[in-house]
Short mmCIF file of C-alpha atoms in Angstrom, two decimals:
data_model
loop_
_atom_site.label_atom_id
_atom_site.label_comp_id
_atom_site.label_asym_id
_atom_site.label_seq_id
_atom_site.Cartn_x
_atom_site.Cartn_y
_atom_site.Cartn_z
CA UNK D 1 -8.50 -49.26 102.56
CA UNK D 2 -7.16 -50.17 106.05
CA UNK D 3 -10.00 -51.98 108.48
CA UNK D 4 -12.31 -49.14 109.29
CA UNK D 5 -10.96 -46.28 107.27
CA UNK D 6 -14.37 -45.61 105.12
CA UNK D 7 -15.99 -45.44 108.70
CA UNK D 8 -13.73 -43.80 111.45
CA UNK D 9 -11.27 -40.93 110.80
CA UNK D 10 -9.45 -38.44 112.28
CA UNK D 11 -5.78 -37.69 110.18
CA UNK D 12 -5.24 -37.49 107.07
CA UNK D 13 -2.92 -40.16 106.42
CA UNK D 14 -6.15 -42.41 107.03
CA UNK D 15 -8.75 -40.50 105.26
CA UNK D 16 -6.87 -38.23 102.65
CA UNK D 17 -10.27 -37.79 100.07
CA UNK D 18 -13.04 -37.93 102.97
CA UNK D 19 -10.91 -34.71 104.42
CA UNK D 20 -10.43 -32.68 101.57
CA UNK D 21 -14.06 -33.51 100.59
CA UNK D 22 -15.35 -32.35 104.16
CA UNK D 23 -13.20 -28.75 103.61
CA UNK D 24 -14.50 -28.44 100.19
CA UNK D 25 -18.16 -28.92 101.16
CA UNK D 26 -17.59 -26.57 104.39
CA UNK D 27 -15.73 -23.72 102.73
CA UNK D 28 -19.11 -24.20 100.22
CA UNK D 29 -21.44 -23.93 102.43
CA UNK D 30 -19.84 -21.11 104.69
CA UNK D 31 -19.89 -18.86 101.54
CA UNK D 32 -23.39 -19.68 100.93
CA UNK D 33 -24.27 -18.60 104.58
CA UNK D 34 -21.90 -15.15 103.41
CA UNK D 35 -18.73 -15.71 105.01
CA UNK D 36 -15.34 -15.47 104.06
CA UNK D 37 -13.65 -19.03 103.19
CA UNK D 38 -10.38 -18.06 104.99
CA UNK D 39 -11.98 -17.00 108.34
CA UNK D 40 -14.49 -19.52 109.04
CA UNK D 41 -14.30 -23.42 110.04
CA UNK D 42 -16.46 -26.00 110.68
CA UNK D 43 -17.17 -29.71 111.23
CA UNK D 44 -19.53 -32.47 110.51
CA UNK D 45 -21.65 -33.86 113.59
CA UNK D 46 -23.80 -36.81 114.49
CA UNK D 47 -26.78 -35.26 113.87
CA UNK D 48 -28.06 -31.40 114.74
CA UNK D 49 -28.56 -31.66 118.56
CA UNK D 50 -24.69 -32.62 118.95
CA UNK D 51 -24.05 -29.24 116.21
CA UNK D 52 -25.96 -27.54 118.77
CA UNK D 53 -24.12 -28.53 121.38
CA UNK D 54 -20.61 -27.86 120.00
CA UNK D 55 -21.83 -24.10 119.23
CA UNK D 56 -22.44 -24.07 122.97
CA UNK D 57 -19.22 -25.95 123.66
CA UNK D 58 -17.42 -23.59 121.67
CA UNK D 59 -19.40 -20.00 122.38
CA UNK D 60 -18.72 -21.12 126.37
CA UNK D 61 -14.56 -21.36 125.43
CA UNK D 62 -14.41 -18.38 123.25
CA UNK D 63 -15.72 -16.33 126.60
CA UNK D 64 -14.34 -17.95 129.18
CA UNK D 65 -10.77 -20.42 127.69
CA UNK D 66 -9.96 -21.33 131.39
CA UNK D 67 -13.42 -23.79 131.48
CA UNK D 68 -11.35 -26.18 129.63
CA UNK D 69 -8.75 -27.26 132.48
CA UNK D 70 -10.69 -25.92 135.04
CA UNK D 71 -14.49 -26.73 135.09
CA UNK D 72 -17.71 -24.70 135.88
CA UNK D 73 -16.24 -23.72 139.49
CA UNK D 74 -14.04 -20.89 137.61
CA UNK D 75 -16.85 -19.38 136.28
CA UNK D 76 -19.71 -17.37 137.37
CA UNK D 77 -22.95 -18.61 136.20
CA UNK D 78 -23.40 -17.90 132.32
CA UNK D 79 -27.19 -17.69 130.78
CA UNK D 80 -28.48 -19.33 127.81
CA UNK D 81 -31.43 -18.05 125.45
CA UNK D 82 -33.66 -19.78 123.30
CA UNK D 83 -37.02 -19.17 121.90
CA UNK D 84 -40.80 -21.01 122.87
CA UNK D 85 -40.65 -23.07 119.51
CA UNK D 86 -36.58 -23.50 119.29
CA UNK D 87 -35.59 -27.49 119.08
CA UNK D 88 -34.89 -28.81 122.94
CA UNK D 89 -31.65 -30.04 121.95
CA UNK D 90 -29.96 -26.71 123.34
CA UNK D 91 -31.15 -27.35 126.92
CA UNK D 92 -30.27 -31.15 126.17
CA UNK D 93 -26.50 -29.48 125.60
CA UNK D 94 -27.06 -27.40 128.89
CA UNK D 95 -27.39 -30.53 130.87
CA UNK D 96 -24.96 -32.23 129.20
CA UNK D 97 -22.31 -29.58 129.54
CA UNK D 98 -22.97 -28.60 133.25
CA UNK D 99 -24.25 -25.14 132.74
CA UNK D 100 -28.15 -26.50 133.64
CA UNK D 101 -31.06 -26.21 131.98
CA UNK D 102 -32.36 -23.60 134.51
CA UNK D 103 -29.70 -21.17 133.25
CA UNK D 104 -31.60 -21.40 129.45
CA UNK D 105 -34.46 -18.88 129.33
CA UNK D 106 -37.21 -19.90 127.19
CA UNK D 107 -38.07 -16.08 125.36
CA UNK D 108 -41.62 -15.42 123.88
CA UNK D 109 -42.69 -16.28 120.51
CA UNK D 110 -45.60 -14.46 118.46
CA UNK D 111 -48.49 -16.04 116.94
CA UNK D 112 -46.28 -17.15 114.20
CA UNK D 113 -43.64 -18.74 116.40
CA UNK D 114 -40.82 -16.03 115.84
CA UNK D 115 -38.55 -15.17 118.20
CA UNK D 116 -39.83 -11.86 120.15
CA UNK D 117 -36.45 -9.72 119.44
CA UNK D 118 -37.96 -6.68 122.29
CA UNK D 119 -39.01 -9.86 124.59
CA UNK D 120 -35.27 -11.14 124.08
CA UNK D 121 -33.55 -7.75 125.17
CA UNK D 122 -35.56 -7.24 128.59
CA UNK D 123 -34.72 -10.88 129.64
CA UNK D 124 -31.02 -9.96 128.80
CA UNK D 125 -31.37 -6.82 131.36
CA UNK D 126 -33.08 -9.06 133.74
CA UNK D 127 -30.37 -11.63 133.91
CA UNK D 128 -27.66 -8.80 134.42
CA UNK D 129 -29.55 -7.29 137.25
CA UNK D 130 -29.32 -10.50 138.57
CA UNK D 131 -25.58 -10.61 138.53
CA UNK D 132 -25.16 -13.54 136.60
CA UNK D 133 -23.84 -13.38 132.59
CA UNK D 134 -25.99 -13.27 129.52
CA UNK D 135 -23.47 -15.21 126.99
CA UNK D 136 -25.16 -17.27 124.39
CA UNK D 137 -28.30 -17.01 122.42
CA UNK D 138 -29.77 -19.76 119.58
CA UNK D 139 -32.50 -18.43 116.74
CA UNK D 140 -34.18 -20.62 114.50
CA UNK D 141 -34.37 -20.53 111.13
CA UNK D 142 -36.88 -23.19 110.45
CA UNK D 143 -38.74 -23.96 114.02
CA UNK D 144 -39.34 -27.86 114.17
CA UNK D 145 -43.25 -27.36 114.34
CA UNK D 146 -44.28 -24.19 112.47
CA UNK D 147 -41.69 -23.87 110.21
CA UNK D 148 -41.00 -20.45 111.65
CA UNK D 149 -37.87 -18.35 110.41
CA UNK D 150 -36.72 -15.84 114.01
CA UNK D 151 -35.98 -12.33 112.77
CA UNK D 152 -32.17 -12.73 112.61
CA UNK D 153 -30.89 -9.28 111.57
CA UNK D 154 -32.89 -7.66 114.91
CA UNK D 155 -31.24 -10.93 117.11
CA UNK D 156 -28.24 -10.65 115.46
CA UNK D 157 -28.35 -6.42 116.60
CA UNK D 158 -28.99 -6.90 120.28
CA UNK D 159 -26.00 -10.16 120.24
CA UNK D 160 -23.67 -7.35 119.22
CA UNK D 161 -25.34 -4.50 121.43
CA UNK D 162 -24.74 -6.87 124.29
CA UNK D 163 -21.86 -8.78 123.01
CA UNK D 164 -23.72 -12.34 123.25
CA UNK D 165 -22.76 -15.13 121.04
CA UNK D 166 -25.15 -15.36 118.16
CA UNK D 167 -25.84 -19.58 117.14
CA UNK D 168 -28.46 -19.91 114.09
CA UNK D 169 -30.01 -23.08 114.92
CA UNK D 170 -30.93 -23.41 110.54
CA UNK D 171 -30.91 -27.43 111.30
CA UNK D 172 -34.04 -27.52 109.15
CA UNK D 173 -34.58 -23.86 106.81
CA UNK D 174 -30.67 -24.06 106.40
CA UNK D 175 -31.47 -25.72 102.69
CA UNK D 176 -33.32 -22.72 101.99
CA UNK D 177 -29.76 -20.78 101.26
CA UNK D 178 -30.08 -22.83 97.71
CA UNK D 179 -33.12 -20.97 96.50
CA UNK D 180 -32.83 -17.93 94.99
CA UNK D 181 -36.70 -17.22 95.75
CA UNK D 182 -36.40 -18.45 99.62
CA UNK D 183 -32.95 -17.56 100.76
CA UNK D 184 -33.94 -13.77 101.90
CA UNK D 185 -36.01 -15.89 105.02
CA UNK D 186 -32.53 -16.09 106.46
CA UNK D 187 -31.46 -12.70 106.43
CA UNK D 188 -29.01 -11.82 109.07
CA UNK D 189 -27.20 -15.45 108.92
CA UNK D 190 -24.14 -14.16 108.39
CA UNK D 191 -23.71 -12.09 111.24
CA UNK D 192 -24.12 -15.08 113.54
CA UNK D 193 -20.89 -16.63 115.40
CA UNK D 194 -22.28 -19.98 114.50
CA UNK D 195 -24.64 -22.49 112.44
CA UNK D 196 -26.32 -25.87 112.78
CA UNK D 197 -27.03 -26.57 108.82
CA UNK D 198 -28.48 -30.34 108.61
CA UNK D 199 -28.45 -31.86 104.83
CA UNK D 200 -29.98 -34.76 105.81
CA UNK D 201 -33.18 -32.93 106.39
CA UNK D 202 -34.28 -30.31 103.44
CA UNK D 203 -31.69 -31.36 100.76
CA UNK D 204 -32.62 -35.21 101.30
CA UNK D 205 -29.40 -36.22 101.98
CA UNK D 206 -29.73 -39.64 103.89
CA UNK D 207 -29.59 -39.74 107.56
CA UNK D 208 -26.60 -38.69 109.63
CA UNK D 209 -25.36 -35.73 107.73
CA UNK D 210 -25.18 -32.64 110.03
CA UNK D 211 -22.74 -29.44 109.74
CA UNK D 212 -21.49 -27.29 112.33
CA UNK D 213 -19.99 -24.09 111.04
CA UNK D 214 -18.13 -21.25 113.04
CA UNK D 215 -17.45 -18.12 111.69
CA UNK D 216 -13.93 -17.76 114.30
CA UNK D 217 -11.55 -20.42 112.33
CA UNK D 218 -9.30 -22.06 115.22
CA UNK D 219 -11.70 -21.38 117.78
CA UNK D 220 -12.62 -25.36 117.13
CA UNK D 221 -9.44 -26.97 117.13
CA UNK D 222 -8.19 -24.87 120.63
CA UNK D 223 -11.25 -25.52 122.24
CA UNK D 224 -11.40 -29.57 121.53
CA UNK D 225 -8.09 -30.61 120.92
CA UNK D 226 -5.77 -33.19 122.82
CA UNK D 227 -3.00 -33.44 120.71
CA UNK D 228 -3.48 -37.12 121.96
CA UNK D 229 0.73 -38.22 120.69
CA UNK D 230 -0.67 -41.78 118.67
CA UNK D 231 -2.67 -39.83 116.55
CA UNK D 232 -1.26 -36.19 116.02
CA UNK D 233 2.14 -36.32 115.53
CA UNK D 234 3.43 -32.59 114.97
CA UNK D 235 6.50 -34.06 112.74
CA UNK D 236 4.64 -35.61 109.67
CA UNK D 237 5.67 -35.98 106.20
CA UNK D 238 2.54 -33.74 105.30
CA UNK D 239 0.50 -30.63 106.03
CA UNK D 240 -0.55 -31.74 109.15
CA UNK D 241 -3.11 -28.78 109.53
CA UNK D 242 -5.13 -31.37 107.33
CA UNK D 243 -5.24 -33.79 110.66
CA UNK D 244 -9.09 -32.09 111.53
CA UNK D 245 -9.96 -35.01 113.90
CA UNK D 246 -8.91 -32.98 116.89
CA UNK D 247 -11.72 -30.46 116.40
CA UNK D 248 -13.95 -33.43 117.41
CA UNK D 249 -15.06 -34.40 120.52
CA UNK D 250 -15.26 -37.72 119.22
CA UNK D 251 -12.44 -39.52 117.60
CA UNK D 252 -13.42 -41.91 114.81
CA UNK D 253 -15.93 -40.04 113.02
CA UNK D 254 -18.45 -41.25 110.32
CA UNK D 255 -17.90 -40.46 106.49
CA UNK D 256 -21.19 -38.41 106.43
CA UNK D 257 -19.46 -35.78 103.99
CA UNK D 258 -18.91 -38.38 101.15
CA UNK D 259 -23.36 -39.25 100.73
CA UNK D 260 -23.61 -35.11 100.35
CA UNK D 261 -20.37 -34.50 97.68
CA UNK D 262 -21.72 -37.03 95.66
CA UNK D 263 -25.00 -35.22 95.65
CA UNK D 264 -23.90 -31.80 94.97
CA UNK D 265 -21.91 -33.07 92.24
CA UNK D 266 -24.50 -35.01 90.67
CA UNK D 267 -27.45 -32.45 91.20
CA UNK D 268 -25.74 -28.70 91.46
CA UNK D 269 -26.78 -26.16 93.43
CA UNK D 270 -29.71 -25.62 90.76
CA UNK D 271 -30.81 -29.35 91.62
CA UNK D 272 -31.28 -28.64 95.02
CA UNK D 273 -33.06 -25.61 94.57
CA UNK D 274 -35.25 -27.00 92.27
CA UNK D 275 -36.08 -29.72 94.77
CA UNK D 276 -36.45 -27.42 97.67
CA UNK D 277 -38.80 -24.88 95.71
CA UNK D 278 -41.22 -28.10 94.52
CA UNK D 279 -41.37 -28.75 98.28
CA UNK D 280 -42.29 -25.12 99.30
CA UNK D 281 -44.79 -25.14 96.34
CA UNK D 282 -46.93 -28.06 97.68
CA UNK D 283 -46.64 -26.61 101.33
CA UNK D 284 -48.54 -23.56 99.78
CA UNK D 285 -50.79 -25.37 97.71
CA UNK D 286 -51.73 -27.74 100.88
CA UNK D 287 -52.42 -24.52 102.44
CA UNK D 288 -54.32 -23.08 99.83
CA UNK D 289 -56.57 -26.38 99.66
CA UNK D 290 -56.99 -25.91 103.68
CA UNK D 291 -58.45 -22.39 103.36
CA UNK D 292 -61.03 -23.89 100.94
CA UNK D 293 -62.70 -26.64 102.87
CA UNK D 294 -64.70 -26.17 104.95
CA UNK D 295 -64.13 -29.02 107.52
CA UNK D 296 -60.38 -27.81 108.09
CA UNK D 297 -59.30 -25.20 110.02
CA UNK D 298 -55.45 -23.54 110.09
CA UNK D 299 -53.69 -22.86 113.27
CA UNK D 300 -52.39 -19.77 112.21
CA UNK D 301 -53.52 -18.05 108.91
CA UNK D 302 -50.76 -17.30 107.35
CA UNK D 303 -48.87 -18.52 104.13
CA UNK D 304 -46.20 -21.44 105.27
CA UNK D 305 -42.67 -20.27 105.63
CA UNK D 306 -41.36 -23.32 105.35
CA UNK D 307 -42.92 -26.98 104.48
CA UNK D 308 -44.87 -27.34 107.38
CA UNK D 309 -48.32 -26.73 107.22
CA UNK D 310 -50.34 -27.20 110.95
CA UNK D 311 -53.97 -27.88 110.77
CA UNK D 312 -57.00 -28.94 112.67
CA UNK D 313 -59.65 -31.57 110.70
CA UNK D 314 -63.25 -30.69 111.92
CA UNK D 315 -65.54 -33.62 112.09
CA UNK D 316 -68.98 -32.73 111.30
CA UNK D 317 -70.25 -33.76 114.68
CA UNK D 318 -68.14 -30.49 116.00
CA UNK D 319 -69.16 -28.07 113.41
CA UNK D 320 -72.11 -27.08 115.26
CA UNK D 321 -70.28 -26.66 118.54
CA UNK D 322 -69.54 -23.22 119.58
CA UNK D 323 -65.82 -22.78 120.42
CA UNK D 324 -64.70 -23.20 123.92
CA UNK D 325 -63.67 -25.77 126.50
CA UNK D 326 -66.53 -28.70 125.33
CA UNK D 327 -65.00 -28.11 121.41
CA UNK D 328 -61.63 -27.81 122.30
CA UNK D 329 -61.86 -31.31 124.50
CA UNK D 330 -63.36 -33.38 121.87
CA UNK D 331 -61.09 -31.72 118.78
CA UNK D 332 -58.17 -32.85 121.29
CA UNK D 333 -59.35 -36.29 120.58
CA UNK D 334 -59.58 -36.49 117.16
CA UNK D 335 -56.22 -36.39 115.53
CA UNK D 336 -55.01 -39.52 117.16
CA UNK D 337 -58.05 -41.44 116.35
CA UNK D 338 -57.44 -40.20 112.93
CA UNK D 339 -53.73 -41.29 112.94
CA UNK D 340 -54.28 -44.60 114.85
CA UNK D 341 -56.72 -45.28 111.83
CA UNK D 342 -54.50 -44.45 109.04
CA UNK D 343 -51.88 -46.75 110.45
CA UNK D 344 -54.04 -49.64 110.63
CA UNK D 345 -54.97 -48.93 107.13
CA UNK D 346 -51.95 -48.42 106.00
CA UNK D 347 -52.25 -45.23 103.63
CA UNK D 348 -50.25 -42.80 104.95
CA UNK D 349 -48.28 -40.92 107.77
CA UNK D 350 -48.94 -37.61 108.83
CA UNK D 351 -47.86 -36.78 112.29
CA UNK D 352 -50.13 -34.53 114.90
CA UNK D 353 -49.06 -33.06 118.57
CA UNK D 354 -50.37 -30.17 120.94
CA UNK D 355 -48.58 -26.65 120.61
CA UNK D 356 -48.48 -24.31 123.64
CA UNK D 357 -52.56 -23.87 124.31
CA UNK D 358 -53.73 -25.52 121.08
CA UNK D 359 -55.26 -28.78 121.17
CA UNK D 360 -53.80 -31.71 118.67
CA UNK D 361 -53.28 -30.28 115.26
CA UNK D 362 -52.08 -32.74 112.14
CA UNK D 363 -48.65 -31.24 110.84
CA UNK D 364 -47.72 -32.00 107.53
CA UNK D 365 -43.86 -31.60 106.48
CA UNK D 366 -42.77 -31.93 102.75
CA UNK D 367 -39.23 -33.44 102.05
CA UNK D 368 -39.77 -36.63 100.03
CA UNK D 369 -38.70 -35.53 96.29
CA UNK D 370 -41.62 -38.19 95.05
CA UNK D 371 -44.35 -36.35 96.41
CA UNK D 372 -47.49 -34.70 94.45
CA UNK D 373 -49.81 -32.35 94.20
CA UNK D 374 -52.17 -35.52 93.58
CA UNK D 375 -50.62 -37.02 97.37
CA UNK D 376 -51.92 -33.83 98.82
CA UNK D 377 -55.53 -33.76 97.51
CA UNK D 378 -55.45 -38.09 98.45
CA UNK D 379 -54.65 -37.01 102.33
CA UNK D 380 -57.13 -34.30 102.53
CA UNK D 381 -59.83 -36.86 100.99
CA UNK D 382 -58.17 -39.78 103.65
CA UNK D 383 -58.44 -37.44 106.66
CA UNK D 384 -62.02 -36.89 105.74
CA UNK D 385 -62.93 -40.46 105.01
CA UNK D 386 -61.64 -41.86 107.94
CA UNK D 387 -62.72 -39.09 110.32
CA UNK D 388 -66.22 -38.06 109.08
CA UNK D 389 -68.02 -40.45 111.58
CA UNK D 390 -66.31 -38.69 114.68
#
């Protein structure tokens, strides 16, 4: 290998295997999401919030092709949607892209933290009346903090009733695709324009390994590329549609395809889904255990969609206080304390956080392959030991 080449490529001629292994693993995964291999495209990103970003990038040339030579001034002001519980990295990419976060409207969630499709279609109407343009809008499959799946197909309806760009932000509940038992929780996917899919999260691939997909192939490569002369030369010995770096907005890229073909090949498709069911499986029997105890209480009762499971631990000093603004205060308190003291101790890692008007609540996540039904039952009993006296 030249200096560099496992690292940083753009053409070919540097990177011949990395590049066919990237369109292999693509082609794969747009099927999986139900599109057809010859009309989609796609690219792998530093991480989800820059595959979020380039959905934006590229949903913003598809409507308006002039923004690239021309800048914001040539057009009017275009609106972005995203749900309560969607990941902030979309407003990040509204900053970053000089559209500005005030132009994304945050649209309500229910109790579950789905995606409100009737909430969604009045904001459209309001932005119209308004006079600017409704262009873009990002559901989750798989919110960061609930696990929460948006109800795609209804989205995915009032995107073509209003002819918005559809983006699946599936970042983390993309690896659901690979289970025959879980996949129908993204139903709808492939009607979307475009998807954040992260490996690196559900399938446990290690960290960066992010894909952007985009059902419009070409739409990519016109929207990004320089045909910079050092680089891209049109009269090459070979093929040189195989040259993908100018889909990038970087230029030297990271081999992040190579960690997840060697995966695939050496685990299958059944591998992963048997990895990614075992995870879904403790989520439910963490949440079965929950409903049991008495000194736990859920956030919202329902069975977890994903693998996070969101829970309050009730001291007994707080049992016999009745709910309201006193209770709520104290319970506030008690997650951190619990945390701080698990970190001194050095038994285990659970993170907690506020939610819209609930107080800190501990939210578990399953993706390590090693975990057990027996790890589960040991951080219920740690939670307890360590919090009991609060």
């Amino acid at each position: 290998f030249a200096s560099g080449s496992t690292y940083h490529w753009f053409t070919y001629e540097i990177a011949p295997v990395f590049i066919v292994m990237e369109e292999i693993i693509l082609r794969k995964m747009q099927e999986i999401i139900g599109w057809g291999e010859s009309e989609a495209d796609g690219i792998f990103s530093p991480g989800g919030s820059i595959s979020n970003l380039y959905s934006v990038l590229v949903a913003r040339y598809k409507r308006y092709p002039e923004i690239k030579t021309k800048g914001m001034a040539a057009i009017p002001d275009i609106i972005l949607f995203v749900s309560e519980h969607s990941h902030y990295s979309v407003k990040k990419a509204a900053a970053v892209l000089g559209i500005g976060m005030d132009n994304v409207i945050v649209v309500k969630c229910d109790e579950r933290g789905k995606m409100i499709p009737s909430e969604l279609e009045e904001n459209i109407i309001q932005v119209k009346k308004q006079g600017k343009v409704p262009f873009y809008v990002s559901a989750t499959a798989g919110t960061t903090v609930y696990g929460a799946f948006d109800p795609l197909v209804h989205i995915a309806d009032i995107c073509e009733k209003y002819n918005l760009w559809m983006h699946v932000d599936a970042a983390w509940g993309g690896g659901l695709l690979l289970s025959r038992r879980h996949s129908h929780k993204l139903s709808g996917i492939e009607r979307a324009n475009s998807v954040t899919w992260n490996p690196h999260k559900l399938m446990g691939v290690p960290l960066q390994c992010s894909a952007f997909l985009v059902r419009e192939k070409g739409l990519l490569q016109a929207c990004n590329q320089l045909c910079a002369g050092y680089l891209f030369q049109p009269d090459k010995q070979y093929d040189t549609a195989y040259d993908t770096g100018d889909k990038a907005i970087q230029c030297g890229r990271h081999v992040d395809v190579f960690k997840l073909w060697l995966m695939w090949r050496a685990k299958g498709t059944r591998g992963f889904e048997t990895l990614i069911n075992r995870f879904l499986e403790l989520a439910e029997y963490l949440y079965k255990e929950l409903k049991t105890r008495k000194n736990y209480e859920l956030v919202f009762d329902a069975e977890p969609e994903l693998t996070n499971v969101c829970f309050w631990y009730i001291p007994p000093s707080l049992q016999k206080i009745p709910k309201g603004p006193e209770r709520e205060k104290r319970l506030h308190q008690v997650a951190p304390k619990i945390k701080a003291r698990m970190i001194e101790e050095g038994t285990t890692m659970v993170s907690y956080q506020p939610h819209g008007n609930h107080v800190n609540f501990f939210r578990m996540v399953f993706s390590n392959p090693a975990t057990k039904k027996s790890d589960v039952d040991f951080l219920l009993e740690e939670i307890e030991r360590l919090g009991k006296d609060l």
